[in-house]
Short mmCIF file of C-alpha atoms in Angstrom, two decimals:
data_model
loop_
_atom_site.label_atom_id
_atom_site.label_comp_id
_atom_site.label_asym_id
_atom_site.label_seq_id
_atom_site.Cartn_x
_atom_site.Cartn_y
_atom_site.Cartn_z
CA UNK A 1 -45.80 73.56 25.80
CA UNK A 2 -43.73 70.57 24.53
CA UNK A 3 -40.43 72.26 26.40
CA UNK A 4 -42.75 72.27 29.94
CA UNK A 5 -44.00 68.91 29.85
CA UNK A 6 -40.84 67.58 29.14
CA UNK A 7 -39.01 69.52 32.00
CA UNK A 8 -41.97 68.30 34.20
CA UNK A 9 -40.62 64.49 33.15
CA UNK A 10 -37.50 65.53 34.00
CA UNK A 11 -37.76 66.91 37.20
CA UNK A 12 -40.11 64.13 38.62
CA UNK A 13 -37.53 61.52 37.46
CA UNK A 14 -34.80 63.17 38.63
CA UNK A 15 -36.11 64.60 42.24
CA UNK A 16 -39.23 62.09 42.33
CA UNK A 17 -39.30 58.76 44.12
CA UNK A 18 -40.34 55.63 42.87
CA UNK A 19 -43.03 54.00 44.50
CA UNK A 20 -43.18 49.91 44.59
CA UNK A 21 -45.84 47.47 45.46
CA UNK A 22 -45.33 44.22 46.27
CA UNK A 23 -47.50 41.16 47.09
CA UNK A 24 -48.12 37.95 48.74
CA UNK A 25 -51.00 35.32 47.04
CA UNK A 26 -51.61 31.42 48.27
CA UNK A 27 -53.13 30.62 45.21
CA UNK A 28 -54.56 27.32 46.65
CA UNK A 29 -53.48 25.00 44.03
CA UNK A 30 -52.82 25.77 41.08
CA UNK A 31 -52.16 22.43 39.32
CA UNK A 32 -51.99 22.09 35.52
CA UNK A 33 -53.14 19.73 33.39
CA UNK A 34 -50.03 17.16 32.61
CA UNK A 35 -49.88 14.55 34.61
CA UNK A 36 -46.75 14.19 36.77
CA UNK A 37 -47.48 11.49 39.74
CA UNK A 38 -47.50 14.43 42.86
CA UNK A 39 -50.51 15.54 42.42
CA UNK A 40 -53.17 15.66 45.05
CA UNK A 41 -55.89 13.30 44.29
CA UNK A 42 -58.49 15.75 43.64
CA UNK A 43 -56.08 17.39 40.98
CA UNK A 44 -55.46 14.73 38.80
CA UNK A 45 -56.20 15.74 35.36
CA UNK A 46 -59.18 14.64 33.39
CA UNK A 47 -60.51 12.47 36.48
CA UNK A 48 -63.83 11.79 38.66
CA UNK A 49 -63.27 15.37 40.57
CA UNK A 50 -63.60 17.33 37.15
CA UNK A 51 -59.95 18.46 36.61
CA UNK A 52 -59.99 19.60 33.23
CA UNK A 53 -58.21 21.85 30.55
CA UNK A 54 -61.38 23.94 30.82
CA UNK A 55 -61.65 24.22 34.43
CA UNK A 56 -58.02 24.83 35.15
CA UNK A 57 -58.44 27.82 32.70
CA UNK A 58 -61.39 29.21 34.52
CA UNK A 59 -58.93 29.01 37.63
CA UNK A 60 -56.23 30.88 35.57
CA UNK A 61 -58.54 34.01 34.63
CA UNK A 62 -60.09 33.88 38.45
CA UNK A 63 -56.72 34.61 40.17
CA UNK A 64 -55.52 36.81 37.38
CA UNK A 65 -58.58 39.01 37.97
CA UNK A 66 -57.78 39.36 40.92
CA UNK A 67 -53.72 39.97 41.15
CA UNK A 68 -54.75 42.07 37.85
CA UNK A 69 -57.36 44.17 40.34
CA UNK A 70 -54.59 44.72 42.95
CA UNK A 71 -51.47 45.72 40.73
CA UNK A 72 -48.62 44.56 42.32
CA UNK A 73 -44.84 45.70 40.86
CA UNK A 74 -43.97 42.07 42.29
CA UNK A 75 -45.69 39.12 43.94
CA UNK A 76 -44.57 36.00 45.51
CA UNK A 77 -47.13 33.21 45.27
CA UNK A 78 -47.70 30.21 46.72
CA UNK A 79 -49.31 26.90 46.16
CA UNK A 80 -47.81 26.54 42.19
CA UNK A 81 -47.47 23.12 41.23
CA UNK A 82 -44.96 23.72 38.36
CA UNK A 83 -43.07 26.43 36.30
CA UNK A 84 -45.36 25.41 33.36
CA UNK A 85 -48.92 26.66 35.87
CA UNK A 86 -46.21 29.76 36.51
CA UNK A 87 -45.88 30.56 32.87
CA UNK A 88 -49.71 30.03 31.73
CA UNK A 89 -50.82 32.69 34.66
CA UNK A 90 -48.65 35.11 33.54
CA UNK A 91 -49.79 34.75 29.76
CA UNK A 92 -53.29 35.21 31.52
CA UNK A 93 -52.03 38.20 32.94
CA UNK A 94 -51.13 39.69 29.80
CA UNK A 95 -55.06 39.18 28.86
CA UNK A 96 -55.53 41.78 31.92
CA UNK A 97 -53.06 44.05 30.85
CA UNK A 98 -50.56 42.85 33.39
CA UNK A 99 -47.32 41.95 32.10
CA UNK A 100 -44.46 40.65 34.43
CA UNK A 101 -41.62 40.40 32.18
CA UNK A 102 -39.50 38.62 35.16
CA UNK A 103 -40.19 35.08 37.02
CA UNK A 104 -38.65 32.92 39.38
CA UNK A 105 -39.95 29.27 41.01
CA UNK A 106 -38.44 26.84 43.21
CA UNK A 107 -37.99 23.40 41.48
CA UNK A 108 -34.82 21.91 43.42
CA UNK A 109 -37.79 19.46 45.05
CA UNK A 110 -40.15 17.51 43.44
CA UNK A 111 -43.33 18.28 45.74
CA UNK A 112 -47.08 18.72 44.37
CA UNK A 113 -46.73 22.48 45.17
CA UNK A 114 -44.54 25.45 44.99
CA UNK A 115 -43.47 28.74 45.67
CA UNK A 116 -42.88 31.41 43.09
CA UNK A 117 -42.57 35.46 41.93
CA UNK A 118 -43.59 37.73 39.53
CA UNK A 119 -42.20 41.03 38.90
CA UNK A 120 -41.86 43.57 36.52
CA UNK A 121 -38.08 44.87 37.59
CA UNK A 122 -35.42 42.65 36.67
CA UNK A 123 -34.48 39.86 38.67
CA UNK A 124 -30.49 39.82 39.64
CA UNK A 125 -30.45 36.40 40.93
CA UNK A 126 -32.62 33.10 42.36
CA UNK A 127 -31.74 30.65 45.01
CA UNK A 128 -33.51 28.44 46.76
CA UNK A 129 -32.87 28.25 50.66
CA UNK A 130 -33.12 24.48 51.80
CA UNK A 131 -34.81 23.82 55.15
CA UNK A 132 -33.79 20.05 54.98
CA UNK A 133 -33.66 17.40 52.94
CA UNK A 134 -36.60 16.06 53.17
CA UNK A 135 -38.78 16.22 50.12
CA UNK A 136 -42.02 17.18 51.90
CA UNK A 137 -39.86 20.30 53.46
CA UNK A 138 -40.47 23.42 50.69
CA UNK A 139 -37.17 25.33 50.24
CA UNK A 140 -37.61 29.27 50.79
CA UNK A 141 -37.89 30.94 47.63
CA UNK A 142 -34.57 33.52 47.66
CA UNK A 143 -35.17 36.40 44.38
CA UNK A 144 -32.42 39.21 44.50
CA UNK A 145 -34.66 42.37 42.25
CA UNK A 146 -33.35 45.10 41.00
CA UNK A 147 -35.26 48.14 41.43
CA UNK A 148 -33.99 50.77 40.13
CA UNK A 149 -30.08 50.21 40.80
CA UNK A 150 -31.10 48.90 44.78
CA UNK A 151 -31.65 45.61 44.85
CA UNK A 152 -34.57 44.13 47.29
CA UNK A 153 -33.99 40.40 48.34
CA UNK A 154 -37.52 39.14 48.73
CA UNK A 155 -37.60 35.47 50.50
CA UNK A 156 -41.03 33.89 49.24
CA UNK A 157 -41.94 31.64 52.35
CA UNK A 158 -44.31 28.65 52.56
CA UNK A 159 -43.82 26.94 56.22
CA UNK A 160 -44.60 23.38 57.44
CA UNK A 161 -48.78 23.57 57.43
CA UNK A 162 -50.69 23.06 61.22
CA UNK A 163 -51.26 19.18 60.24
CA UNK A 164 -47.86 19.51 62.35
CA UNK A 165 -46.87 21.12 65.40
CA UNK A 166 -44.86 24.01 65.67
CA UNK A 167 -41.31 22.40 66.14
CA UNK A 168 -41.91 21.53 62.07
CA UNK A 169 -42.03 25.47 61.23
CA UNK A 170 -39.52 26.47 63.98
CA UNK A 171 -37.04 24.85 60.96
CA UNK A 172 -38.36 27.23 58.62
CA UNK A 173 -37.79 29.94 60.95
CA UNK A 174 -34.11 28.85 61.88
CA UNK A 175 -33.31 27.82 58.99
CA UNK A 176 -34.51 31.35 57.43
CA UNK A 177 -32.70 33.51 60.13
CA UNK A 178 -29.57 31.91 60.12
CA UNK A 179 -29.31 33.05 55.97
CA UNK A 180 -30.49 36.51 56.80
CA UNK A 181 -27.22 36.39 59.30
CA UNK A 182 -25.38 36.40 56.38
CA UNK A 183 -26.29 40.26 54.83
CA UNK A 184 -24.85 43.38 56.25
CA UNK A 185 -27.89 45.52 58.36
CA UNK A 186 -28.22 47.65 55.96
CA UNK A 187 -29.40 45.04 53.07
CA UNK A 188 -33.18 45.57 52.22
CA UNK A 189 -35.21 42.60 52.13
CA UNK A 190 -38.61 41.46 52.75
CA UNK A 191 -40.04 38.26 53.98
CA UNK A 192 -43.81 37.53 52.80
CA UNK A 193 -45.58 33.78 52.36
CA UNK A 194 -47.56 31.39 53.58
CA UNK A 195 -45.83 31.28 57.34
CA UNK A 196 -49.00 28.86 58.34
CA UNK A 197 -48.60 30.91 61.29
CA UNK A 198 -50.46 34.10 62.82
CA UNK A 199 -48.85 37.40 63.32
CA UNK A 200 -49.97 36.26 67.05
CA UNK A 201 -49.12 33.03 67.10
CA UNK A 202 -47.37 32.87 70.72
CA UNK A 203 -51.36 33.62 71.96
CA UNK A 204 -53.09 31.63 69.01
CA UNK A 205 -51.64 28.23 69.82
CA UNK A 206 -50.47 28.13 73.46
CA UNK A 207 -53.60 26.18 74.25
CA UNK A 208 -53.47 23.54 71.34
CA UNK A 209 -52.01 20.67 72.34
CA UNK A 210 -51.62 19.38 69.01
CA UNK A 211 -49.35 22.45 68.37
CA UNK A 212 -47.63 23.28 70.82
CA UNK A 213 -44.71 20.83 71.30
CA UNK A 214 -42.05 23.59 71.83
CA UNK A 215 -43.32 25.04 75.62
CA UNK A 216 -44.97 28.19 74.13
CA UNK A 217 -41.86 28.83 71.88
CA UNK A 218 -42.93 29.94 67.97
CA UNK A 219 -41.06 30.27 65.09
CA UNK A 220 -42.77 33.24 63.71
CA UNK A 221 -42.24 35.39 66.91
CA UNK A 222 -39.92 34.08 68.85
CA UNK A 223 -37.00 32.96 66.21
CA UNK A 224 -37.76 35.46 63.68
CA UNK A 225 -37.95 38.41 66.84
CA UNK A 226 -40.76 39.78 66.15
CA UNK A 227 -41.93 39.88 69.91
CA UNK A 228 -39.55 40.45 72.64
CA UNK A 229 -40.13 39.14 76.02
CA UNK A 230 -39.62 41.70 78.44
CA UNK A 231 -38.74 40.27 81.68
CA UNK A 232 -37.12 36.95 80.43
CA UNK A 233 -34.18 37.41 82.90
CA UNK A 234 -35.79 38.39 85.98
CA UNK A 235 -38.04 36.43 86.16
CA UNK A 236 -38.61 33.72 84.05
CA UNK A 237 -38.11 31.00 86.64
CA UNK A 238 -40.11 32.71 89.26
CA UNK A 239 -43.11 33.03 86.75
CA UNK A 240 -42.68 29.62 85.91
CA UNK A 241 -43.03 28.37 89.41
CA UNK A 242 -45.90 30.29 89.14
CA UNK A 243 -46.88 28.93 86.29
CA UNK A 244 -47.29 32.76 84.65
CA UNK A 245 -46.88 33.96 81.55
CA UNK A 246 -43.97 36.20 80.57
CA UNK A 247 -44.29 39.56 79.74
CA UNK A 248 -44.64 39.99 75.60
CA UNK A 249 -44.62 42.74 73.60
CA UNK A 250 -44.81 43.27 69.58
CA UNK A 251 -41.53 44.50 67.96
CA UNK A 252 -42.87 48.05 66.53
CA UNK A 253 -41.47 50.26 63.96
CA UNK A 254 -40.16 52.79 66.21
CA UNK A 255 -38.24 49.80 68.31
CA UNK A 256 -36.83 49.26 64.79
CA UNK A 257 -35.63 52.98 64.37
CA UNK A 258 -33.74 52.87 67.55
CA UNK A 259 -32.60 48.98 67.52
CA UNK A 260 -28.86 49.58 67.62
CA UNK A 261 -28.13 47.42 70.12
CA UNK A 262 -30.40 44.48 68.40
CA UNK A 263 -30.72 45.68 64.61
CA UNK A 264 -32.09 42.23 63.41
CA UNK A 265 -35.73 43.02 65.03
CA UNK A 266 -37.76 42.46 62.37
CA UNK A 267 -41.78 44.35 62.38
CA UNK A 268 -44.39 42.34 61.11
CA UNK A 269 -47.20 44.54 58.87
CA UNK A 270 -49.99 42.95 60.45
CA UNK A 271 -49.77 45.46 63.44
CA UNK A 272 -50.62 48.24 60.86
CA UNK A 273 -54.53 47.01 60.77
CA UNK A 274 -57.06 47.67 63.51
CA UNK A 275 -57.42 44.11 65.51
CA UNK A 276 -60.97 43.44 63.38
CA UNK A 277 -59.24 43.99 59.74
CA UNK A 278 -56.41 41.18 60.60
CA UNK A 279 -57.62 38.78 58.54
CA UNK A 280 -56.64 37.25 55.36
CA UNK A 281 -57.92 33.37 55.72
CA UNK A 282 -60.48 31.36 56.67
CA UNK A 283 -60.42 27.79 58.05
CA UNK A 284 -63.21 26.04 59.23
CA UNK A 285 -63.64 27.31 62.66
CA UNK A 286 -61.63 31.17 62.11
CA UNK A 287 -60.15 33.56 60.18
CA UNK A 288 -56.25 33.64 60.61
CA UNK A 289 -53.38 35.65 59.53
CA UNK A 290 -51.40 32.65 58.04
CA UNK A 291 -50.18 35.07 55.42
CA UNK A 292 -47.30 37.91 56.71
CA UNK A 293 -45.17 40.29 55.16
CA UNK A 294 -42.23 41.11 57.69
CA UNK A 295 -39.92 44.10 57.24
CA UNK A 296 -36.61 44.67 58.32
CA UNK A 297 -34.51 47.83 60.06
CA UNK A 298 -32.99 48.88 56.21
CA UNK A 299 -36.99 49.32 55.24
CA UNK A 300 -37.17 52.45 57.87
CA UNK A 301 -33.62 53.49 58.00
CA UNK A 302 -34.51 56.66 55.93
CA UNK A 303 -31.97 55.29 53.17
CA UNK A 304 -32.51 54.02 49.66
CA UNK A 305 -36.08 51.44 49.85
CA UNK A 306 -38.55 52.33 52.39
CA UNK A 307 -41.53 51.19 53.45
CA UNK A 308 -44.72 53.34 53.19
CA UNK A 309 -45.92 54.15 56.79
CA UNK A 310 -49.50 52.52 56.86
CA UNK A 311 -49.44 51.01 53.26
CA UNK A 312 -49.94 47.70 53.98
CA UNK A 313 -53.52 45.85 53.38
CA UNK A 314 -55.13 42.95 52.47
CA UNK A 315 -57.08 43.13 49.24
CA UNK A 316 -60.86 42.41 49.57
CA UNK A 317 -62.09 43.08 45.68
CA UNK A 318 -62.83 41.53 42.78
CA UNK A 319 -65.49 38.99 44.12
CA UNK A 320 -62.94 37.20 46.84
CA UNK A 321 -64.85 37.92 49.95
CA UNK A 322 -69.09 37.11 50.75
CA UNK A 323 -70.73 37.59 53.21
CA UNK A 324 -67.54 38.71 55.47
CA UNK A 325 -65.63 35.48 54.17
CA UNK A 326 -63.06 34.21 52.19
CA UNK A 327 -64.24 33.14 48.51
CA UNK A 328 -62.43 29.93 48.28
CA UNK A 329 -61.86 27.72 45.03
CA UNK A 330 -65.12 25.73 45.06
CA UNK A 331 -66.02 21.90 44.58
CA UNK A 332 -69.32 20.17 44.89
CA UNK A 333 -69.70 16.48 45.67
CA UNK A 334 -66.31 16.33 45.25
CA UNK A 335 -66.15 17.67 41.72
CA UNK A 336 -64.57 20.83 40.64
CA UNK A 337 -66.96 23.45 39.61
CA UNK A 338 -65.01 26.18 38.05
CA UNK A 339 -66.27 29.04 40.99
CA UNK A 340 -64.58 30.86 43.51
CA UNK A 341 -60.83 31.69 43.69
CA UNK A 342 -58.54 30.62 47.11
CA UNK A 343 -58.89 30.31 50.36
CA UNK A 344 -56.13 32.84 50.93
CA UNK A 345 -56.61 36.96 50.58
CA UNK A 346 -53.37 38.64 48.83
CA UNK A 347 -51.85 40.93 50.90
CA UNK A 348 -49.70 44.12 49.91
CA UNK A 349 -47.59 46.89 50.80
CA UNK A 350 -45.77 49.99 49.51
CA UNK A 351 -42.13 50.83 49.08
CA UNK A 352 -40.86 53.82 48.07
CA UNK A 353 -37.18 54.25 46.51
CA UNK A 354 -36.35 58.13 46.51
#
């Protein structure tokens, strides 16, 4: 019986596949309690709004309940003030039977928040893409993993929020495409973050004035490639005399399969969910899909990492969603209250390494 089981281990290791699920969280602010001089207002420790050791604690075991609940191998996170907020959720983890032996965070710029990742394979290396210099510009989070001998590049992303228009995340999106210019096509990697832009963006924002400072042009879809705009020289000045939209269609997985004329298309996971589930935020007036995880041609190349055909999904447990909305982090009369856990869903996907 003992000679079976241990054949069975064998085999599955040998001939099995590894399956690998990673994660995107805005945390929505997850200060600590030392005081440091870039916090917001609301977060400064031990003040009127009710910042405390005990509350920031509650906040701690509300987010690991639920990044405990949804079991990712590796998460990027966003909105993490420091590496010491980093360090006490993962010892919170630990109380959930989650343990992420591996961490990275961005701390080249002195901001109030961060970007971050947990994982449980061993990180290779950590750099931090700069956008520009300015101090208020988040660099892109760059964590080289090793899974397994293949190592996944995972860029953790938080873009320029819509208090600006959309030239101020078009220098994300530059900025991000000109470093994945400099890996081979057949290097597996995975953008995921706060983009602060929807999967749709070229339709979401074409009427906002406030936004759109760039003639309909987005970063998300139009830099990064995940649309293509199929009659742009035919007819682009005629349907601007016109004063027409062009023709725009998603990038799809199958356009990735046969892109060997333009390999860099990238597929954004959104397209996976029926128009209804495509949510993952909720501001004021609607629920977005500020949060994206973007794969590459190398994910569906049929060669070493892949991503799981119709994995991808936002999680909805552990207490984050009423009444069809988004559970945020509560406050009451401007006071901290110690309910509720971010304003932000985490979203997730599968790869498998065979």
């Amino acid at each position: 019986m003992r000679f079976a089981i241990s054949l069975f281990l064998l085999i599955s290791t040998v001939f099995g596949s590894t399956t690998l699920k990673i994660a995107s969280y805005n945390v929505e602010n997850l200060f600590d309690t030392k005081y440091d001089g870039t916090e917001y207002k609301e977060y400064i420790p031990s003040n009127a709004t009710n910042w405390t050791r005990k509350i920031y604690l509650i906040k701690l075991r509300n987010i690991s309940k639920v990044i405990s609940a949804a079991k990712p191998d590796i998460i990027g996170l966003e909105e993490i003030e420091s590496k010491e907020a980093l360090l006490d959720l993962r010892k919170t983890l630990r109380k959930y039977h989650v343990n992420y032996r591996y961490y990275a965070i961005a701390t080249k710029k002195r901001g109030s928040v961060t970007t971050a990742l947990l994982s449980k394979y061993p990180i290779k290396y950590v750099k931090e893409v700069e956008v520009t210099k300015h101090p208020r510009n988040r660099n892109i989070l760059e964590v080289g993993i090793n899974v397994k001998g293949e190592t996944l590049i995972v860029f953790v992303n938080h873009w320029k929020a819509k208090t600006g228009p959309e030239s101020k995340r078009i220098i994300y999106a530059k900025t991000l495409m000109k470093r994945l210019e400099d890996f081979d096509l057949e290097t597996p990697y995975i953008l995921l973050g706060d983009f602060n832009s929807d999967y749709n963006e070229f339709e979401t924002f074409k009427k906002q004035k406030r936004l759109n400072d760039t003639d309909g042009k987005t970063g998300i879809n139009h830099v990064l490639n995940t649309v293509e705009i199929t009659d742009w020289k035919i007819t682009r000045w005629f349907k601007s005399f016109l004063n027409k939209p062009h023709d725009v269609r998603f990038v799809t997985k199958e356009d990735l399969a046969k892109s060997d004329d333009d390999p860099r298309l990238p597929y954004n996971l959104w397209l996976e969910l029926k128009p209804e589930d495509r949510w993952s935020y909720k501001s004021v007036k609607k629920l977005g899909t500020l949060d994206n995880i973007i794969i590459p041609k190398a994910l569906v190349d049929g060669k070493g990492l892949e991503y799981k055909d119709h994995s991808f999904q936002v999680f909805r447990g552990a207490g984050t969603v009423r009444n069809g909305r988004v559970y945020r982090w509560r406050r009451s009369k401007g006071k901290h209250i110690g309910k509720g856990f971010s304003d932000h869903l985490l979203i997730y996907a599968d790869l498998i390494l065979k």
